[in-house]
């Protein structure tokens, strides 16, 4: 089963993708993670996109389509692919259709995580994660038990994303409403869209997604 998780920044796409990976053996393809990895390893592309990402703008369609094209070859043999943060424009959605059909694959469902903007600001401006093991935390709703130390692996390498500040978030939301939200109508018209309440408790969101994937 191949699915897209669609929703604004902070809607919980990464968290829910992680659960699907764990429970269903699916592979998560996050263009945001791929771009951050390119920055960390200092590739020419990583350097090119750094400022754009920090400002909260979208990088070019060409770059992210290329990343997905490459990653799909390795992922196709798994228990299914979760596209997390891709596609974000209609051009990317068209390219994904072509890539999938070219590889003999298809898209089964698009899960839209619906949330309101106030909740997003609260979620995003408080979140941080462990640079060593990836465990996710939140200042108010899920702090580490010992300040500055990861509960899961004991590392003190706790980081915030460079674009998780109010100014970038405002820009990221603007990009979402202008360029990505038209995909809701696009996938609805194709009969693929399932919407779930992204503000429910994490386990309830997970159950709603499982139910949507059955239907
Ligand atoms: P994310 O981790 O999904 O929130 O993505 C972080 C940043 O990476 C975004 O604000 C964009 O600058 C860039 N990015 C990630 N995915 C895409 C995409 N599909 N299209 C364009 N830019 C993207």
PDB file of C-alpha atoms and ligand atoms in Angstrom:
ATOM      1  CA  UNK A   1       0.000   0.000   0.000  1.00  0.00           C
ATOM      2  CA  UNK A   2       1.380   3.404  -1.002  1.00  0.00           C
ATOM      3  CA  UNK A   3       0.013   6.492   0.731  1.00  0.00           C
ATOM      4  CA  UNK A   4       0.558  10.226   1.095  1.00  0.00           C
ATOM      5  CA  UNK A   5       0.326  12.034   4.434  1.00  0.00           C
ATOM      6  CA  UNK A   6      -0.894  15.539   3.660  1.00  0.00           C
ATOM      7  CA  UNK A   7      -1.158  18.440   6.089  1.00  0.00           C
ATOM      8  CA  UNK A   8       0.455  21.695   7.204  1.00  0.00           C
ATOM      9  CA  UNK A   9       3.733  21.804   9.151  1.00  0.00           C
ATOM     10  CA  UNK A  10       3.195  20.443  12.656  1.00  0.00           C
ATOM     11  CA  UNK A  11       0.088  18.423  11.732  1.00  0.00           C
ATOM     12  CA  UNK A  12       1.806  15.229  12.909  1.00  0.00           C
ATOM     13  CA  UNK A  13       2.791  13.702   9.562  1.00  0.00           C
ATOM     14  CA  UNK A  14       6.224  12.587  10.780  1.00  0.00           C
ATOM     15  CA  UNK A  15       4.872  11.106  14.019  1.00  0.00           C
ATOM     16  CA  UNK A  16       2.140   9.153  12.263  1.00  0.00           C
ATOM     17  CA  UNK A  17       4.526   8.026   9.526  1.00  0.00           C
ATOM     18  CA  UNK A  18       6.854   6.665  12.235  1.00  0.00           C
ATOM     19  CA  UNK A  19       3.998   4.618  13.692  1.00  0.00           C
ATOM     20  CA  UNK A  20       3.037   3.215  10.298  1.00  0.00           C
ATOM     21  CA  UNK A  21       6.660   2.226   9.702  1.00  0.00           C
ATOM     22  CA  UNK A  22       6.794   0.428  13.040  1.00  0.00           C
ATOM     23  CA  UNK A  23       3.437  -1.345  12.775  1.00  0.00           C
ATOM     24  CA  UNK A  24       3.182  -2.105   9.065  1.00  0.00           C
ATOM     25  CA  UNK A  25       6.775  -2.330   7.870  1.00  0.00           C
ATOM     26  CA  UNK A  26       6.207   0.530   5.452  1.00  0.00           C
ATOM     27  CA  UNK A  27       9.013   2.837   4.315  1.00  0.00           C
ATOM     28  CA  UNK A  28       8.800   6.562   5.080  1.00  0.00           C
ATOM     29  CA  UNK A  29      10.002   8.898   2.347  1.00  0.00           C
ATOM     30  CA  UNK A  30      10.275  12.381   3.852  1.00  0.00           C
ATOM     31  CA  UNK A  31      11.652  15.007   1.486  1.00  0.00           C
ATOM     32  CA  UNK A  32      12.230  17.288   4.514  1.00  0.00           C
ATOM     33  CA  UNK A  33      14.453  14.613   6.139  1.00  0.00           C
ATOM     34  CA  UNK A  34      16.290  14.022   2.847  1.00  0.00           C
ATOM     35  CA  UNK A  35      16.954  17.743   2.413  1.00  0.00           C
ATOM     36  CA  UNK A  36      18.162  18.104   6.028  1.00  0.00           C
ATOM     37  CA  UNK A  37      20.473  15.099   5.501  1.00  0.00           C
ATOM     38  CA  UNK A  38      21.879  16.764   2.359  1.00  0.00           C
ATOM     39  CA  UNK A  39      22.559  19.905   4.389  1.00  0.00           C
ATOM     40  CA  UNK A  40      24.234  18.023   7.223  1.00  0.00           C
ATOM     41  CA  UNK A  41      26.496  16.114   4.866  1.00  0.00           C
ATOM     42  CA  UNK A  42      27.323  19.380   3.074  1.00  0.00           C
ATOM     43  CA  UNK A  43      26.473  18.352  -0.508  1.00  0.00           C
ATOM     44  CA  UNK A  44      26.267  21.086  -3.170  1.00  0.00           C
ATOM     45  CA  UNK A  45      22.493  20.637  -3.286  1.00  0.00           C
ATOM     46  CA  UNK A  46      22.314  20.800   0.527  1.00  0.00           C
ATOM     47  CA  UNK A  47      24.128  24.138   0.477  1.00  0.00           C
ATOM     48  CA  UNK A  48      21.859  25.454  -2.275  1.00  0.00           C
ATOM     49  CA  UNK A  49      18.645  24.736  -0.359  1.00  0.00           C
ATOM     50  CA  UNK A  50      19.746  25.788   3.145  1.00  0.00           C
ATOM     51  CA  UNK A  51      18.610  29.421   3.019  1.00  0.00           C
ATOM     52  CA  UNK A  52      15.360  28.604   1.257  1.00  0.00           C
ATOM     53  CA  UNK A  53      14.496  26.056   3.951  1.00  0.00           C
ATOM     54  CA  UNK A  54      15.413  28.370   6.811  1.00  0.00           C
ATOM     55  CA  UNK A  55      13.139  31.044   5.379  1.00  0.00           C
ATOM     56  CA  UNK A  56      10.283  28.513   5.273  1.00  0.00           C
ATOM     57  CA  UNK A  57       9.935  28.573   1.485  1.00  0.00           C
ATOM     58  CA  UNK A  58       9.632  25.573  -0.803  1.00  0.00           C
ATOM     59  CA  UNK A  59      12.687  24.284  -2.647  1.00  0.00           C
ATOM     60  CA  UNK A  60      12.292  23.707  -6.394  1.00  0.00           C
ATOM     61  CA  UNK A  61      10.052  20.939  -7.703  1.00  0.00           C
ATOM     62  CA  UNK A  62      12.975  19.594  -9.731  1.00  0.00           C
ATOM     63  CA  UNK A  63      15.091  18.916  -6.620  1.00  0.00           C
ATOM     64  CA  UNK A  64      12.433  17.111  -4.592  1.00  0.00           C
ATOM     65  CA  UNK A  65      11.110  15.124  -7.560  1.00  0.00           C
ATOM     66  CA  UNK A  66      14.691  13.948  -8.196  1.00  0.00           C
ATOM     67  CA  UNK A  67      15.063  12.884  -4.552  1.00  0.00           C
ATOM     68  CA  UNK A  68      11.810  10.906  -4.617  1.00  0.00           C
ATOM     69  CA  UNK A  69      12.664   9.288  -7.949  1.00  0.00           C
ATOM     70  CA  UNK A  70      15.935   7.968  -6.510  1.00  0.00           C
ATOM     71  CA  UNK A  71      14.482   6.889  -3.170  1.00  0.00           C
ATOM     72  CA  UNK A  72      11.507   5.068  -4.700  1.00  0.00           C
ATOM     73  CA  UNK A  73      13.683   2.447  -6.350  1.00  0.00           C
ATOM     74  CA  UNK A  74      14.919   1.176  -3.003  1.00  0.00           C
ATOM     75  CA  UNK A  75      11.575   1.547  -1.246  1.00  0.00           C
ATOM     76  CA  UNK A  76       9.275  -0.097  -3.781  1.00  0.00           C
ATOM     77  CA  UNK A  77       9.967  -3.641  -2.596  1.00  0.00           C
ATOM     78  CA  UNK A  78       8.902  -2.846   1.006  1.00  0.00           C
ATOM     79  CA  UNK A  79       5.507  -3.196   2.668  1.00  0.00           C
ATOM     80  CA  UNK A  80       4.514   0.083   1.028  1.00  0.00           C
ATOM     81  CA  UNK A  81       5.635   3.676   0.893  1.00  0.00           C
ATOM     82  CA  UNK A  82       4.508   6.652   2.977  1.00  0.00           C
ATOM     83  CA  UNK A  83       5.131   9.966   1.261  1.00  0.00           C
ATOM     84  CA  UNK A  84       5.648  12.471   4.083  1.00  0.00           C
ATOM     85  CA  UNK A  85       5.871  16.113   3.029  1.00  0.00           C
ATOM     86  CA  UNK A  86       5.730  15.225  -0.670  1.00  0.00           C
ATOM     87  CA  UNK A  87       4.015  16.214  -2.936  1.00  0.00           C
ATOM     88  CA  UNK A  88       3.654  19.879  -1.936  1.00  0.00           C
ATOM     89  CA  UNK A  89       2.652  21.364  -5.314  1.00  0.00           C
ATOM     90  CA  UNK A  90       0.397  20.273  -8.173  1.00  0.00           C
ATOM     91  CA  UNK A  91       3.483  19.838 -10.380  1.00  0.00           C
ATOM     92  CA  UNK A  92       4.941  17.461  -7.768  1.00  0.00           C
ATOM     93  CA  UNK A  93       1.635  15.552  -7.605  1.00  0.00           C
ATOM     94  CA  UNK A  94       1.639  15.102 -11.397  1.00  0.00           C
ATOM     95  CA  UNK A  95       5.281  14.016 -11.305  1.00  0.00           C
ATOM     96  CA  UNK A  96       4.498  11.484  -8.576  1.00  0.00           C
ATOM     97  CA  UNK A  97       1.701   9.959 -10.687  1.00  0.00           C
ATOM     98  CA  UNK A  98       4.144   9.557 -13.550  1.00  0.00           C
ATOM     99  CA  UNK A  99       6.942   8.178 -11.382  1.00  0.00           C
ATOM    100  CA  UNK A 100       4.652   5.610  -9.794  1.00  0.00           C
ATOM    101  CA  UNK A 101       3.123   4.414 -13.023  1.00  0.00           C
ATOM    102  CA  UNK A 102       6.572   4.275 -14.648  1.00  0.00           C
ATOM    103  CA  UNK A 103       7.668   1.885 -11.889  1.00  0.00           C
ATOM    104  CA  UNK A 104       4.466  -0.194 -12.066  1.00  0.00           C
ATOM    105  CA  UNK A 105       3.205   1.192  -8.736  1.00  0.00           C
ATOM    106  CA  UNK A 106       0.062   3.064  -7.733  1.00  0.00           C
ATOM    107  CA  UNK A 107      -1.209   5.376  -5.033  1.00  0.00           C
ATOM    108  CA  UNK A 108      -3.790   3.849  -2.684  1.00  0.00           C
ATOM    109  CA  UNK A 109      -4.825   6.732  -0.427  1.00  0.00           C
ATOM    110  CA  UNK A 110      -4.073  10.285   0.635  1.00  0.00           C
ATOM    111  CA  UNK A 111      -4.573  10.948   4.334  1.00  0.00           C
ATOM    112  CA  UNK A 112      -5.225  14.599   5.139  1.00  0.00           C
ATOM    113  CA  UNK A 113      -4.416  15.577   8.740  1.00  0.00           C
ATOM    114  CA  UNK A 114      -6.679  18.528   9.581  1.00  0.00           C
ATOM    115  CA  UNK A 115      -5.532  20.963  12.278  1.00  0.00           C
ATOM    116  CA  UNK A 116      -6.013  24.659  13.014  1.00  0.00           C
ATOM    117  CA  UNK A 117      -3.251  27.258  12.850  1.00  0.00           C
ATOM    118  CA  UNK A 118      -3.206  28.141  16.548  1.00  0.00           C
ATOM    119  CA  UNK A 119      -2.482  24.536  17.472  1.00  0.00           C
ATOM    120  CA  UNK A 120       0.307  24.443  14.894  1.00  0.00           C
ATOM    121  CA  UNK A 121       2.100  27.441  16.373  1.00  0.00           C
ATOM    122  CA  UNK A 122       1.904  25.870  19.831  1.00  0.00           C
ATOM    123  CA  UNK A 123       3.152  22.499  18.568  1.00  0.00           C
ATOM    124  CA  UNK A 124       5.963  23.746  16.393  1.00  0.00           C
ATOM    125  CA  UNK A 125       7.481  26.434  18.555  1.00  0.00           C
ATOM    126  CA  UNK A 126       7.898  23.965  21.443  1.00  0.00           C
ATOM    127  CA  UNK A 127       9.224  20.915  19.664  1.00  0.00           C
ATOM    128  CA  UNK A 128      12.753  19.495  19.755  1.00  0.00           C
ATOM    129  CA  UNK A 129      14.361  16.125  19.121  1.00  0.00           C
ATOM    130  CA  UNK A 130      17.375  14.003  19.899  1.00  0.00           C
ATOM    131  CA  UNK A 131      20.128  14.348  17.310  1.00  0.00           C
ATOM    132  CA  UNK A 132      21.458  10.894  18.207  1.00  0.00           C
ATOM    133  CA  UNK A 133      18.331   8.686  18.100  1.00  0.00           C
ATOM    134  CA  UNK A 134      15.604  10.948  16.662  1.00  0.00           C
ATOM    135  CA  UNK A 135      13.242  10.750  19.687  1.00  0.00           C
ATOM    136  CA  UNK A 136      10.778  13.661  19.600  1.00  0.00           C
ATOM    137  CA  UNK A 137       9.905  15.947  22.537  1.00  0.00           C
ATOM    138  CA  UNK A 138       7.868  19.053  23.311  1.00  0.00           C
ATOM    139  CA  UNK A 139       8.616  21.730  25.919  1.00  0.00           C
ATOM    140  CA  UNK A 140       5.144  21.708  27.378  1.00  0.00           C
ATOM    141  CA  UNK A 141       3.397  18.471  26.410  1.00  0.00           C
ATOM    142  CA  UNK A 142       6.324  16.016  26.423  1.00  0.00           C
ATOM    143  CA  UNK A 143       9.571  17.311  27.957  1.00  0.00           C
ATOM    144  CA  UNK A 144      12.511  14.992  28.671  1.00  0.00           C
ATOM    145  CA  UNK A 145      12.396  13.547  32.211  1.00  0.00           C
ATOM    146  CA  UNK A 146      15.825  15.018  32.975  1.00  0.00           C
ATOM    147  CA  UNK A 147      16.393  18.423  31.419  1.00  0.00           C
ATOM    148  CA  UNK A 148      18.810  18.287  28.500  1.00  0.00           C
ATOM    149  CA  UNK A 149      19.066  14.479  28.426  1.00  0.00           C
ATOM    150  CA  UNK A 150      17.259  12.213  25.948  1.00  0.00           C
ATOM    151  CA  UNK A 151      14.951   9.710  27.731  1.00  0.00           C
ATOM    152  CA  UNK A 152      15.461   7.108  25.025  1.00  0.00           C
ATOM    153  CA  UNK A 153      19.259   7.021  24.574  1.00  0.00           C
ATOM    154  CA  UNK A 154      20.787   9.337  27.205  1.00  0.00           C
ATOM    155  CA  UNK A 155      22.370  11.671  24.648  1.00  0.00           C
ATOM    156  CA  UNK A 156      22.553  15.389  25.451  1.00  0.00           C
ATOM    157  CA  UNK A 157      22.384  16.281  21.759  1.00  0.00           C
ATOM    158  CA  UNK A 158      18.890  17.797  21.854  1.00  0.00           C
ATOM    159  CA  UNK A 159      18.145  20.065  18.881  1.00  0.00           C
ATOM    160  CA  UNK A 160      15.503  22.345  17.497  1.00  0.00           C
ATOM    161  CA  UNK A 161      14.990  22.644  13.759  1.00  0.00           C
ATOM    162  CA  UNK A 162      16.345  25.903  12.343  1.00  0.00           C
ATOM    163  CA  UNK A 163      12.946  26.580  10.719  1.00  0.00           C
ATOM    164  CA  UNK A 164      10.882  25.917  13.872  1.00  0.00           C
ATOM    165  CA  UNK A 165      10.506  29.586  14.831  1.00  0.00           C
ATOM    166  CA  UNK A 166       7.454  31.790  14.489  1.00  0.00           C
ATOM    167  CA  UNK A 167       8.671  33.738  11.471  1.00  0.00           C
ATOM    168  CA  UNK A 168       9.580  30.697   9.366  1.00  0.00           C
ATOM    169  CA  UNK A 169       6.428  28.967  10.500  1.00  0.00           C
ATOM    170  CA  UNK A 170       4.285  31.838   9.228  1.00  0.00           C
ATOM    171  CA  UNK A 171       6.005  31.532   5.851  1.00  0.00           C
ATOM    172  CA  UNK A 172       5.663  27.736   5.845  1.00  0.00           C
ATOM    173  CA  UNK A 173       1.931  28.063   6.536  1.00  0.00           C
ATOM    174  CA  UNK A 174       1.582  30.592   3.733  1.00  0.00           C
ATOM    175  CA  UNK A 175       3.354  28.204   1.352  1.00  0.00           C
ATOM    176  CA  UNK A 176       1.043  25.413   2.514  1.00  0.00           C
ATOM    177  CA  UNK A 177      -2.165  27.344   1.873  1.00  0.00           C
ATOM    178  CA  UNK A 178      -0.974  28.806  -1.438  1.00  0.00           C
ATOM    179  CA  UNK A 179       0.780  25.829  -3.006  1.00  0.00           C
ATOM    180  CA  UNK A 180      -0.060  22.613  -1.136  1.00  0.00           C
ATOM    181  CA  UNK A 181      -3.691  22.898  -0.022  1.00  0.00           C
ATOM    182  CA  UNK A 182      -4.949  22.717  -3.669  1.00  0.00           C
ATOM    183  CA  UNK A 183      -3.842  19.077  -3.476  1.00  0.00           C
ATOM    184  CA  UNK A 184      -6.806  18.399  -1.163  1.00  0.00           C
ATOM    185  CA  UNK A 185      -9.186  19.094  -4.054  1.00  0.00           C
ATOM    186  CA  UNK A 186      -6.912  17.316  -6.524  1.00  0.00           C
ATOM    187  CA  UNK A 187      -6.922  14.037  -4.585  1.00  0.00           C
ATOM    188  CA  UNK A 188     -10.590  14.380  -3.617  1.00  0.00           C
ATOM    189  CA  UNK A 189     -11.419  14.528  -7.327  1.00  0.00           C
ATOM    190  CA  UNK A 190      -9.402  11.349  -7.839  1.00  0.00           C
ATOM    191  CA  UNK A 191     -11.354   9.589  -5.065  1.00  0.00           C
ATOM    192  CA  UNK A 192      -8.191   9.087  -2.982  1.00  0.00           C
ATOM    193  CA  UNK A 193      -8.692  11.599  -0.161  1.00  0.00           C
ATOM    194  CA  UNK A 194      -9.460  10.573   3.445  1.00  0.00           C
ATOM    195  CA  UNK A 195      -9.524  13.341   6.073  1.00  0.00           C
ATOM    196  CA  UNK A 196      -8.825  12.732   9.745  1.00  0.00           C
ATOM    197  CA  UNK A 197      -8.799  15.057  12.777  1.00  0.00           C
ATOM    198  CA  UNK A 198      -5.111  15.763  13.396  1.00  0.00           C
ATOM    199  CA  UNK A 199      -5.861  17.418  16.740  1.00  0.00           C
ATOM    200  CA  UNK A 200      -7.151  14.246  18.382  1.00  0.00           C
ATOM    201  CA  UNK A 201      -4.883  12.320  20.785  1.00  0.00           C
ATOM    202  CA  UNK A 202      -1.968  10.654  19.014  1.00  0.00           C
ATOM    203  CA  UNK A 203      -3.400   7.130  19.441  1.00  0.00           C
ATOM    204  CA  UNK A 204      -6.816   8.263  18.194  1.00  0.00           C
ATOM    205  CA  UNK A 205      -5.252   9.822  15.094  1.00  0.00           C
ATOM    206  CA  UNK A 206      -3.424   6.543  14.531  1.00  0.00           C
ATOM    207  CA  UNK A 207      -6.710   4.601  14.843  1.00  0.00           C
ATOM    208  CA  UNK A 208      -8.502   7.018  12.495  1.00  0.00           C
ATOM    209  CA  UNK A 209      -5.764   6.541   9.904  1.00  0.00           C
ATOM    210  CA  UNK A 210      -5.969   2.748  10.261  1.00  0.00           C
ATOM    211  CA  UNK A 211      -9.761   2.947   9.747  1.00  0.00           C
ATOM    212  CA  UNK A 212      -9.337   5.248   6.737  1.00  0.00           C
ATOM    213  CA  UNK A 213      -6.883   2.799   5.178  1.00  0.00           C
ATOM    214  CA  UNK A 214      -9.343  -0.095   5.622  1.00  0.00           C
ATOM    215  CA  UNK A 215     -12.148   1.820   3.899  1.00  0.00           C
TER     216      UNK A 215
HETATM  217  P1  LIG B   1       9.379  19.389   6.379  1.00  0.00           P
HETATM  218  O1  LIG B   1      10.375  18.650   7.202  1.00  0.00           O
HETATM  219  O2  LIG B   1       8.503  18.474   5.567  1.00  0.00           O
HETATM  220  O3  LIG B   1       8.576  20.390   7.179  1.00  0.00           O
HETATM  221  O4  LIG B   1      10.205  20.248   5.312  1.00  0.00           O
HETATM  222  C1  LIG B   1      11.138  21.223   5.715  1.00  0.00           C
HETATM  223  C2  LIG B   1      11.459  22.159   4.543  1.00  0.00           C
HETATM  224  O5  LIG B   1      12.049  21.411   3.470  1.00  0.00           O
HETATM  225  C3  LIG B   1      10.255  22.852   3.915  1.00  0.00           C
HETATM  226  O6  LIG B   1       9.865  24.037   4.616  1.00  0.00           O
HETATM  227  C4  LIG B   1      10.798  23.156   2.514  1.00  0.00           C
HETATM  228  O7  LIG B   1      11.720  24.228   2.538  1.00  0.00           O
HETATM  229  C5  LIG B   1      11.594  21.890   2.199  1.00  0.00           C
HETATM  230  N1  LIG B   1      10.747  20.841   1.586  1.00  0.00           N
HETATM  231  C6  LIG B   1      10.444  19.610   2.116  1.00  0.00           C
HETATM  232  N2  LIG B   1       9.675  18.911   1.268  1.00  0.00           N
HETATM  233  C7  LIG B   1       9.475  19.700   0.181  1.00  0.00           C
HETATM  234  C8  LIG B   1       8.723  19.549  -1.010  1.00  0.00           C
HETATM  235  N3  LIG B   1       8.045  18.417  -1.290  1.00  0.00           N
HETATM  236  N4  LIG B   1       8.741  20.584  -1.897  1.00  0.00           N
HETATM  237  C9  LIG B   1       9.435  21.710  -1.674  1.00  0.00           C
HETATM  238  N5  LIG B   1      10.136  21.940  -0.534  1.00  0.00           N
HETATM  239  C10 LIG B   1      10.161  20.937   0.390  1.00  0.00           C
END
